[in-house]
């Protein structure tokens, strides 16, 4: 019933009114045609992507995330960001961005460029192969009541992400699993770093660990390792930092202190919210999964109105 009421009320808020107070900062991950990914990957098909972007363009002007954060007047602006560096963003989705003349920033995890498999893909592999229970039975970190919520519990800040991945790697080695060869969906060589007027690249840490689960020194190494990697590339670089997982519990005051020391003033979160035109340096993003992005934006706006 609540959802029905929200859907009904949202029709009373035209987008040309919403745009004066709130901005859509879009967050995508995998973008392509026929997805081979399981449900735990946030994937959007190309035809849906194109429809969403065209509809946003009716009301907002797309600018790069750096231009957005540096703008003194954010009214009527939108921005497009992409996390994790999935190969299909360059291989398949780039043409859509070119046709619509939309700038975008890809926030990468540099460890995948060093031959490492993205640790969240290892999690997905265990789920896909129905091996979660067997893994947890061998784990010293997790308990049996974590089996059903395994995907989410592994990104709980109370579990150090480095230790979680070590346990997974130990299990993968013991079971002689082929995860490293079958689940490399993210950038793994420099051909995906292109010098293009619409494309820029930013820091999403080396390994996409939950930063708040790490020590201060571990956080620093994760952030600076990716920064150093990007600094060496001849590409358009972003000065904005994208927080892995992006929730308010995904980072802490130590994170903010490290980012400030490294001259990252603005950070991107993933809060399923519209960003306010008078926002702070913590930018709210949402993942547009529905075909009707207008409906999504209206529901997000209504959520803000209800919460005050």
mmCIF file of C-alpha atoms in Angstrom:
data_model
loop_
_atom_site.group_PDB
_atom_site.id
_atom_site.type_symbol
_atom_site.label_atom_id
_atom_site.label_comp_id
_atom_site.label_asym_id
_atom_site.label_seq_id
_atom_site.Cartn_x
_atom_site.Cartn_y
_atom_site.Cartn_z
ATOM 1 C CA UNK A 1 0.000 0.000 0.000
ATOM 2 C CA UNK A 2 2.834 2.438 0.872
ATOM 3 C CA UNK A 3 4.430 1.834 -2.511
ATOM 4 C CA UNK A 4 1.095 2.447 -4.256
ATOM 5 C CA UNK A 5 0.666 5.750 -2.432
ATOM 6 C CA UNK A 6 4.198 6.827 -3.325
ATOM 7 C CA UNK A 7 3.681 5.968 -6.974
ATOM 8 C CA UNK A 8 0.408 7.884 -7.032
ATOM 9 C CA UNK A 9 1.742 10.995 -5.287
ATOM 10 C CA UNK A 10 4.903 11.095 -7.397
ATOM 11 C CA UNK A 11 2.858 11.917 -10.499
ATOM 12 C CA UNK A 12 2.119 15.358 -9.015
ATOM 13 C CA UNK A 13 5.790 16.405 -9.078
ATOM 14 C CA UNK A 14 6.860 17.474 -12.596
ATOM 15 C CA UNK A 15 10.563 17.070 -13.329
ATOM 16 C CA UNK A 16 10.919 20.671 -14.484
ATOM 17 C CA UNK A 17 10.014 21.679 -10.901
ATOM 18 C CA UNK A 18 12.288 19.137 -9.224
ATOM 19 C CA UNK A 19 15.306 20.244 -11.280
ATOM 20 C CA UNK A 20 15.521 23.602 -9.494
ATOM 21 C CA UNK A 21 16.300 21.968 -6.159
ATOM 22 C CA UNK A 22 17.734 18.524 -6.854
ATOM 23 C CA UNK A 23 20.144 16.956 -9.301
ATOM 24 C CA UNK A 24 20.424 13.377 -10.606
ATOM 25 C CA UNK A 25 23.954 12.120 -10.102
ATOM 26 C CA UNK A 26 23.795 8.750 -11.820
ATOM 27 C CA UNK A 27 25.774 5.712 -10.714
ATOM 28 C CA UNK A 28 26.254 2.793 -13.088
ATOM 29 C CA UNK A 29 28.452 -0.298 -13.008
ATOM 30 C CA UNK A 30 28.141 -2.881 -15.787
ATOM 31 C CA UNK A 31 26.650 -1.584 -19.055
ATOM 32 C CA UNK A 32 26.163 -3.861 -22.022
ATOM 33 C CA UNK A 33 23.985 -6.073 -24.187
ATOM 34 C CA UNK A 34 23.182 -9.609 -23.121
ATOM 35 C CA UNK A 35 24.415 -9.862 -19.554
ATOM 36 C CA UNK A 36 26.103 -13.071 -18.425
ATOM 37 C CA UNK A 37 26.194 -11.696 -14.908
ATOM 38 C CA UNK A 38 24.241 -13.032 -11.975
ATOM 39 C CA UNK A 39 21.767 -10.814 -10.150
ATOM 40 C CA UNK A 40 24.299 -9.481 -7.656
ATOM 41 C CA UNK A 41 25.993 -7.387 -10.346
ATOM 42 C CA UNK A 42 24.325 -4.061 -10.985
ATOM 43 C CA UNK A 43 23.878 -4.375 -14.743
ATOM 44 C CA UNK A 44 21.915 -2.098 -17.068
ATOM 45 C CA UNK A 45 21.176 -3.040 -20.667
ATOM 46 C CA UNK A 46 22.165 -0.578 -23.396
ATOM 47 C CA UNK A 47 18.636 0.148 -24.634
ATOM 48 C CA UNK A 48 17.550 1.020 -21.094
ATOM 49 C CA UNK A 49 20.670 3.139 -20.580
ATOM 50 C CA UNK A 50 19.995 5.144 -23.733
ATOM 51 C CA UNK A 51 16.358 5.760 -22.819
ATOM 52 C CA UNK A 52 17.293 6.866 -19.300
ATOM 53 C CA UNK A 53 19.929 9.323 -20.507
ATOM 54 C CA UNK A 54 17.710 10.844 -23.201
ATOM 55 C CA UNK A 55 14.988 11.451 -20.650
ATOM 56 C CA UNK A 56 17.398 13.104 -18.211
ATOM 57 C CA UNK A 57 18.611 15.376 -21.008
ATOM 58 C CA UNK A 58 15.107 16.797 -21.398
ATOM 59 C CA UNK A 59 15.423 18.520 -18.035
ATOM 60 C CA UNK A 60 19.072 18.555 -16.935
ATOM 61 C CA UNK A 61 22.395 19.320 -18.582
ATOM 62 C CA UNK A 62 25.059 16.634 -18.209
ATOM 63 C CA UNK A 63 28.469 17.830 -17.037
ATOM 64 C CA UNK A 64 31.480 15.900 -15.774
ATOM 65 C CA UNK A 65 31.499 15.156 -12.056
ATOM 66 C CA UNK A 66 34.445 17.514 -11.590
ATOM 67 C CA UNK A 67 32.628 20.325 -13.345
ATOM 68 C CA UNK A 68 29.602 19.579 -11.179
ATOM 69 C CA UNK A 69 31.516 19.717 -7.883
ATOM 70 C CA UNK A 70 33.324 22.900 -8.928
ATOM 71 C CA UNK A 71 30.171 24.697 -10.088
ATOM 72 C CA UNK A 72 28.904 27.594 -7.971
ATOM 73 C CA UNK A 73 25.414 27.149 -9.404
ATOM 74 C CA UNK A 74 24.355 23.515 -9.642
ATOM 75 C CA UNK A 75 20.746 24.144 -10.663
ATOM 76 C CA UNK A 76 19.786 22.152 -13.733
ATOM 77 C CA UNK A 77 22.941 20.022 -13.776
ATOM 78 C CA UNK A 78 23.305 16.234 -13.897
ATOM 79 C CA UNK A 79 26.356 14.012 -13.899
ATOM 80 C CA UNK A 80 27.152 10.443 -14.869
ATOM 81 C CA UNK A 81 29.565 8.267 -12.903
ATOM 82 C CA UNK A 82 30.533 4.617 -13.329
ATOM 83 C CA UNK A 83 32.184 2.522 -10.622
ATOM 84 C CA UNK A 84 34.519 -0.498 -10.757
ATOM 85 C CA UNK A 85 35.703 -0.276 -14.371
ATOM 86 C CA UNK A 86 33.759 -3.007 -16.128
ATOM 87 C CA UNK A 87 35.154 -3.693 -19.587
ATOM 88 C CA UNK A 88 31.785 -3.409 -21.311
ATOM 89 C CA UNK A 89 31.620 0.309 -20.433
ATOM 90 C CA UNK A 90 34.341 0.976 -23.015
ATOM 91 C CA UNK A 91 33.658 -2.001 -25.281
ATOM 92 C CA UNK A 92 29.895 -1.469 -25.608
ATOM 93 C CA UNK A 93 28.478 1.629 -23.896
ATOM 94 C CA UNK A 94 30.938 4.264 -25.114
ATOM 95 C CA UNK A 95 29.099 4.668 -28.428
ATOM 96 C CA UNK A 96 25.909 5.705 -26.612
ATOM 97 C CA UNK A 97 27.750 8.355 -24.608
ATOM 98 C CA UNK A 98 29.343 9.648 -27.811
ATOM 99 C CA UNK A 99 26.015 9.800 -29.669
ATOM 100 C CA UNK A 100 24.425 11.733 -26.794
ATOM 101 C CA UNK A 101 27.553 13.814 -26.115
ATOM 102 C CA UNK A 102 27.532 12.970 -22.409
ATOM 103 C CA UNK A 103 30.739 13.175 -20.354
ATOM 104 C CA UNK A 104 31.306 10.444 -17.775
ATOM 105 C CA UNK A 105 33.876 9.364 -15.218
ATOM 106 C CA UNK A 106 34.944 5.779 -14.554
ATOM 107 C CA UNK A 107 36.172 5.134 -11.023
ATOM 108 C CA UNK A 108 38.608 2.247 -11.116
ATOM 109 C CA UNK A 109 40.092 -0.317 -8.756
ATOM 110 C CA UNK A 110 43.742 -0.438 -9.758
ATOM 111 C CA UNK A 111 44.441 -3.940 -8.404
ATOM 112 C CA UNK A 112 42.583 -5.541 -11.330
ATOM 113 C CA UNK A 113 45.173 -3.949 -13.635
ATOM 114 C CA UNK A 114 47.830 -5.846 -11.713
ATOM 115 C CA UNK A 115 46.261 -9.225 -12.464
ATOM 116 C CA UNK A 116 44.051 -9.461 -9.393
ATOM 117 C CA UNK A 117 40.456 -10.647 -9.633
ATOM 118 C CA UNK A 118 37.963 -8.205 -8.145
ATOM 119 C CA UNK A 119 37.134 -9.667 -4.721
ATOM 120 C CA UNK A 120 33.404 -9.047 -5.118
ATOM 121 C CA UNK A 121 33.495 -11.235 -8.218
ATOM 122 C CA UNK A 122 34.960 -13.988 -6.046
ATOM 123 C CA UNK A 123 31.987 -13.580 -3.713
ATOM 124 C CA UNK A 124 29.626 -13.800 -6.679
ATOM 125 C CA UNK A 125 31.423 -16.892 -7.951
ATOM 126 C CA UNK A 126 30.878 -18.747 -4.660
ATOM 127 C CA UNK A 127 27.180 -17.800 -4.744
ATOM 128 C CA UNK A 128 26.809 -18.779 -8.404
ATOM 129 C CA UNK A 129 28.442 -22.170 -7.799
ATOM 130 C CA UNK A 130 26.421 -22.861 -4.617
ATOM 131 C CA UNK A 131 29.595 -23.075 -2.549
ATOM 132 C CA UNK A 132 28.741 -20.542 0.149
ATOM 133 C CA UNK A 133 27.851 -23.111 2.806
ATOM 134 C CA UNK A 134 31.026 -25.083 2.171
ATOM 135 C CA UNK A 135 33.109 -21.918 2.398
ATOM 136 C CA UNK A 136 31.465 -20.785 5.646
ATOM 137 C CA UNK A 137 32.018 -24.220 7.183
ATOM 138 C CA UNK A 138 35.741 -23.651 6.669
ATOM 139 C CA UNK A 139 35.694 -20.010 7.737
ATOM 140 C CA UNK A 140 36.970 -18.577 10.999
ATOM 141 C CA UNK A 141 35.207 -15.253 10.346
ATOM 142 C CA UNK A 142 31.658 -16.242 9.432
ATOM 143 C CA UNK A 143 29.014 -18.409 11.046
ATOM 144 C CA UNK A 144 26.214 -20.610 9.728
ATOM 145 C CA UNK A 145 23.611 -17.893 10.222
ATOM 146 C CA UNK A 146 25.527 -15.822 7.656
ATOM 147 C CA UNK A 147 24.859 -18.250 4.793
ATOM 148 C CA UNK A 148 21.590 -16.722 3.599
ATOM 149 C CA UNK A 149 22.928 -13.161 3.709
ATOM 150 C CA UNK A 150 26.456 -13.963 2.603
ATOM 151 C CA UNK A 151 26.698 -11.345 -0.164
ATOM 152 C CA UNK A 152 25.776 -8.539 2.217
ATOM 153 C CA UNK A 153 27.529 -9.757 5.363
ATOM 154 C CA UNK A 154 30.874 -9.881 3.550
ATOM 155 C CA UNK A 155 30.705 -6.097 3.119
ATOM 156 C CA UNK A 156 29.731 -5.438 6.730
ATOM 157 C CA UNK A 157 32.316 -3.021 8.234
ATOM 158 C CA UNK A 158 32.813 -5.276 11.250
ATOM 159 C CA UNK A 159 34.630 -7.767 9.006
ATOM 160 C CA UNK A 160 38.021 -6.547 7.790
ATOM 161 C CA UNK A 161 37.776 -6.841 3.994
ATOM 162 C CA UNK A 162 41.420 -7.821 3.630
ATOM 163 C CA UNK A 163 40.923 -10.753 5.993
ATOM 164 C CA UNK A 164 37.715 -11.733 4.218
ATOM 165 C CA UNK A 165 39.485 -11.903 0.869
ATOM 166 C CA UNK A 166 42.378 -13.884 2.375
ATOM 167 C CA UNK A 167 39.939 -16.515 3.623
ATOM 168 C CA UNK A 168 38.225 -16.658 0.236
ATOM 169 C CA UNK A 169 41.548 -17.007 -1.591
ATOM 170 C CA UNK A 170 42.586 -19.804 0.763
ATOM 171 C CA UNK A 171 39.318 -21.624 0.046
ATOM 172 C CA UNK A 172 39.608 -21.093 -3.712
ATOM 173 C CA UNK A 173 43.130 -22.512 -3.679
ATOM 174 C CA UNK A 174 42.132 -25.495 -1.549
ATOM 175 C CA UNK A 175 39.171 -26.314 -3.799
ATOM 176 C CA UNK A 176 41.178 -25.691 -6.990
ATOM 177 C CA UNK A 177 38.507 -23.367 -8.366
ATOM 178 C CA UNK A 178 38.839 -21.518 -11.685
ATOM 179 C CA UNK A 179 37.470 -18.190 -10.500
ATOM 180 C CA UNK A 180 40.526 -16.167 -11.576
ATOM 181 C CA UNK A 181 40.193 -17.146 -15.220
ATOM 182 C CA UNK A 182 36.392 -17.123 -15.509
ATOM 183 C CA UNK A 183 35.475 -13.965 -13.598
ATOM 184 C CA UNK A 184 37.635 -11.158 -14.951
ATOM 185 C CA UNK A 185 35.000 -8.625 -15.962
ATOM 186 C CA UNK A 186 36.849 -5.461 -14.915
ATOM 187 C CA UNK A 187 39.701 -3.588 -16.621
ATOM 188 C CA UNK A 188 42.767 -5.820 -16.761
ATOM 189 C CA UNK A 189 45.003 -3.964 -19.215
ATOM 190 C CA UNK A 190 45.722 -0.373 -20.166
ATOM 191 C CA UNK A 191 43.809 -0.446 -23.444
ATOM 192 C CA UNK A 192 40.720 0.546 -21.455
ATOM 193 C CA UNK A 193 42.325 3.861 -20.522
ATOM 194 C CA UNK A 194 41.554 6.010 -23.529
ATOM 195 C CA UNK A 195 42.307 9.649 -24.187
ATOM 196 C CA UNK A 196 38.823 10.882 -25.045
ATOM 197 C CA UNK A 197 37.129 14.270 -24.530
ATOM 198 C CA UNK A 198 34.110 12.668 -22.829
ATOM 199 C CA UNK A 199 35.956 10.180 -20.629
ATOM 200 C CA UNK A 200 37.799 10.735 -17.368
ATOM 201 C CA UNK A 201 39.042 8.329 -14.712
ATOM 202 C CA UNK A 202 39.028 8.523 -10.936
ATOM 203 C CA UNK A 203 40.075 6.793 -7.726
ATOM 204 C CA UNK A 204 37.895 4.015 -6.294
ATOM 205 C CA UNK A 205 40.782 2.512 -4.248
ATOM 206 C CA UNK A 206 43.032 -0.364 -5.220
ATOM 207 C CA UNK A 207 40.803 -3.253 -4.160
ATOM 208 C CA UNK A 208 37.327 -1.879 -3.349
ATOM 209 C CA UNK A 209 37.512 -2.902 0.291
ATOM 210 C CA UNK A 210 35.131 -1.496 2.892
ATOM 211 C CA UNK A 211 37.339 1.345 4.061
ATOM 212 C CA UNK A 212 35.753 1.640 7.494
ATOM 213 C CA UNK A 213 36.658 -2.012 8.137
ATOM 214 C CA UNK A 214 40.372 -1.270 7.694
ATOM 215 C CA UNK A 215 43.014 0.303 9.882
ATOM 216 C CA UNK A 216 44.136 3.836 9.093
ATOM 217 C CA UNK A 217 47.329 2.571 7.467
ATOM 218 C CA UNK A 218 45.432 -0.012 5.408
ATOM 219 C CA UNK A 219 43.038 2.686 4.206
ATOM 220 C CA UNK A 220 45.899 4.959 3.211
ATOM 221 C CA UNK A 221 47.569 2.189 1.196
ATOM 222 C CA UNK A 222 44.320 1.373 -0.605
ATOM 223 C CA UNK A 223 43.706 4.987 -1.581
ATOM 224 C CA UNK A 224 47.245 6.037 -2.450
ATOM 225 C CA UNK A 225 47.970 2.886 -4.463
ATOM 226 C CA UNK A 226 45.130 3.671 -6.865
ATOM 227 C CA UNK A 227 46.062 7.355 -6.918
ATOM 228 C CA UNK A 228 49.646 6.572 -7.886
ATOM 229 C CA UNK A 229 48.457 4.238 -10.642
ATOM 230 C CA UNK A 230 46.150 6.859 -12.167
ATOM 231 C CA UNK A 231 48.730 9.628 -11.876
ATOM 232 C CA UNK A 232 51.049 7.756 -14.242
ATOM 233 C CA UNK A 233 48.470 7.485 -17.035
ATOM 234 C CA UNK A 234 48.102 9.916 -19.931
ATOM 235 C CA UNK A 235 44.341 10.323 -19.536
ATOM 236 C CA UNK A 236 41.786 12.824 -18.282
ATOM 237 C CA UNK A 237 41.864 12.514 -14.492
ATOM 238 C CA UNK A 238 39.182 13.277 -11.930
ATOM 239 C CA UNK A 239 39.946 14.975 -8.612
ATOM 240 C CA UNK A 240 36.840 13.435 -7.053
ATOM 241 C CA UNK A 241 37.002 10.252 -4.938
ATOM 242 C CA UNK A 242 34.370 7.525 -5.148
ATOM 243 C CA UNK A 243 33.838 5.659 -1.864
ATOM 244 C CA UNK A 244 33.660 1.860 -2.349
ATOM 245 C CA UNK A 245 30.103 0.678 -1.583
ATOM 246 C CA UNK A 246 29.251 4.316 -0.906
ATOM 247 C CA UNK A 247 27.114 4.062 2.209
ATOM 248 C CA UNK A 248 27.585 6.251 5.256
ATOM 249 C CA UNK A 249 28.960 3.223 7.113
ATOM 250 C CA UNK A 250 31.488 2.509 4.337
ATOM 251 C CA UNK A 251 33.913 5.196 5.484
ATOM 252 C CA UNK A 252 34.824 7.004 8.687
ATOM 253 C CA UNK A 253 36.632 10.093 9.975
ATOM 254 C CA UNK A 254 39.988 8.473 9.314
ATOM 255 C CA UNK A 255 38.970 8.033 5.674
ATOM 256 C CA UNK A 256 38.058 11.705 5.378
ATOM 257 C CA UNK A 257 41.322 12.771 7.000
ATOM 258 C CA UNK A 258 43.374 10.669 4.570
ATOM 259 C CA UNK A 259 41.424 11.962 1.583
ATOM 260 C CA UNK A 260 41.913 15.531 2.728
ATOM 261 C CA UNK A 261 45.679 14.956 3.062
ATOM 262 C CA UNK A 262 45.710 13.606 -0.509
ATOM 263 C CA UNK A 263 43.751 16.654 -1.774
ATOM 264 C CA UNK A 264 40.489 14.841 -2.451
ATOM 265 C CA UNK A 265 37.972 17.492 -1.439
ATOM 266 C CA UNK A 266 34.803 15.964 -2.892
ATOM 267 C CA UNK A 267 33.612 12.403 -2.395
ATOM 268 C CA UNK A 268 30.877 10.363 -4.061
ATOM 269 C CA UNK A 269 28.488 8.250 -2.040
ATOM 270 C CA UNK A 270 25.868 5.728 -3.118
ATOM 271 C CA UNK A 271 22.813 6.589 -1.042
ATOM 272 C CA UNK A 272 19.919 6.131 -3.487
ATOM 273 C CA UNK A 273 19.190 9.845 -3.224
ATOM 274 C CA UNK A 274 19.067 12.903 -5.433
ATOM 275 C CA UNK A 275 21.768 15.469 -4.746
ATOM 276 C CA UNK A 276 20.791 18.873 -3.408
ATOM 277 C CA UNK A 277 21.742 21.926 -5.485
ATOM 278 C CA UNK A 278 23.332 23.349 -2.330
ATOM 279 C CA UNK A 279 25.040 20.100 -1.408
ATOM 280 C CA UNK A 280 28.225 19.744 0.619
ATOM 281 C CA UNK A 281 31.361 18.018 -0.616
ATOM 282 C CA UNK A 282 29.682 14.633 -0.060
ATOM 283 C CA UNK A 283 27.713 13.988 -3.239
ATOM 284 C CA UNK A 284 24.660 11.716 -3.247
ATOM 285 C CA UNK A 285 24.152 9.298 -6.133
ATOM 286 C CA UNK A 286 21.537 6.755 -7.131
ATOM 287 C CA UNK A 287 21.539 3.704 -9.401
ATOM 288 C CA UNK A 288 18.853 4.052 -12.112
ATOM 289 C CA UNK A 289 17.669 0.511 -12.720
ATOM 290 C CA UNK A 290 14.097 1.147 -13.843
ATOM 291 C CA UNK A 291 13.266 1.743 -17.485
ATOM 292 C CA UNK A 292 11.344 4.869 -16.496
ATOM 293 C CA UNK A 293 13.946 7.105 -14.913
ATOM 294 C CA UNK A 294 11.347 9.867 -14.540
ATOM 295 C CA UNK A 295 9.386 7.584 -12.212
ATOM 296 C CA UNK A 296 12.542 6.817 -10.233
ATOM 297 C CA UNK A 297 13.432 10.495 -9.805
ATOM 298 C CA UNK A 298 9.918 11.380 -8.695
ATOM 299 C CA UNK A 299 9.955 8.609 -6.081
ATOM 300 C CA UNK A 300 13.349 9.767 -4.790
ATOM 301 C CA UNK A 301 12.066 13.339 -4.613
ATOM 302 C CA UNK A 302 8.985 12.220 -2.716
ATOM 303 C CA UNK A 303 11.200 10.293 -0.295
ATOM 304 C CA UNK A 304 13.108 13.503 0.436
ATOM 305 C CA UNK A 305 9.893 15.443 0.947
ATOM 306 C CA UNK A 306 8.530 12.845 3.377
ATOM 307 C CA UNK A 307 11.785 12.740 5.372
ATOM 308 C CA UNK A 308 11.895 16.525 5.425
#
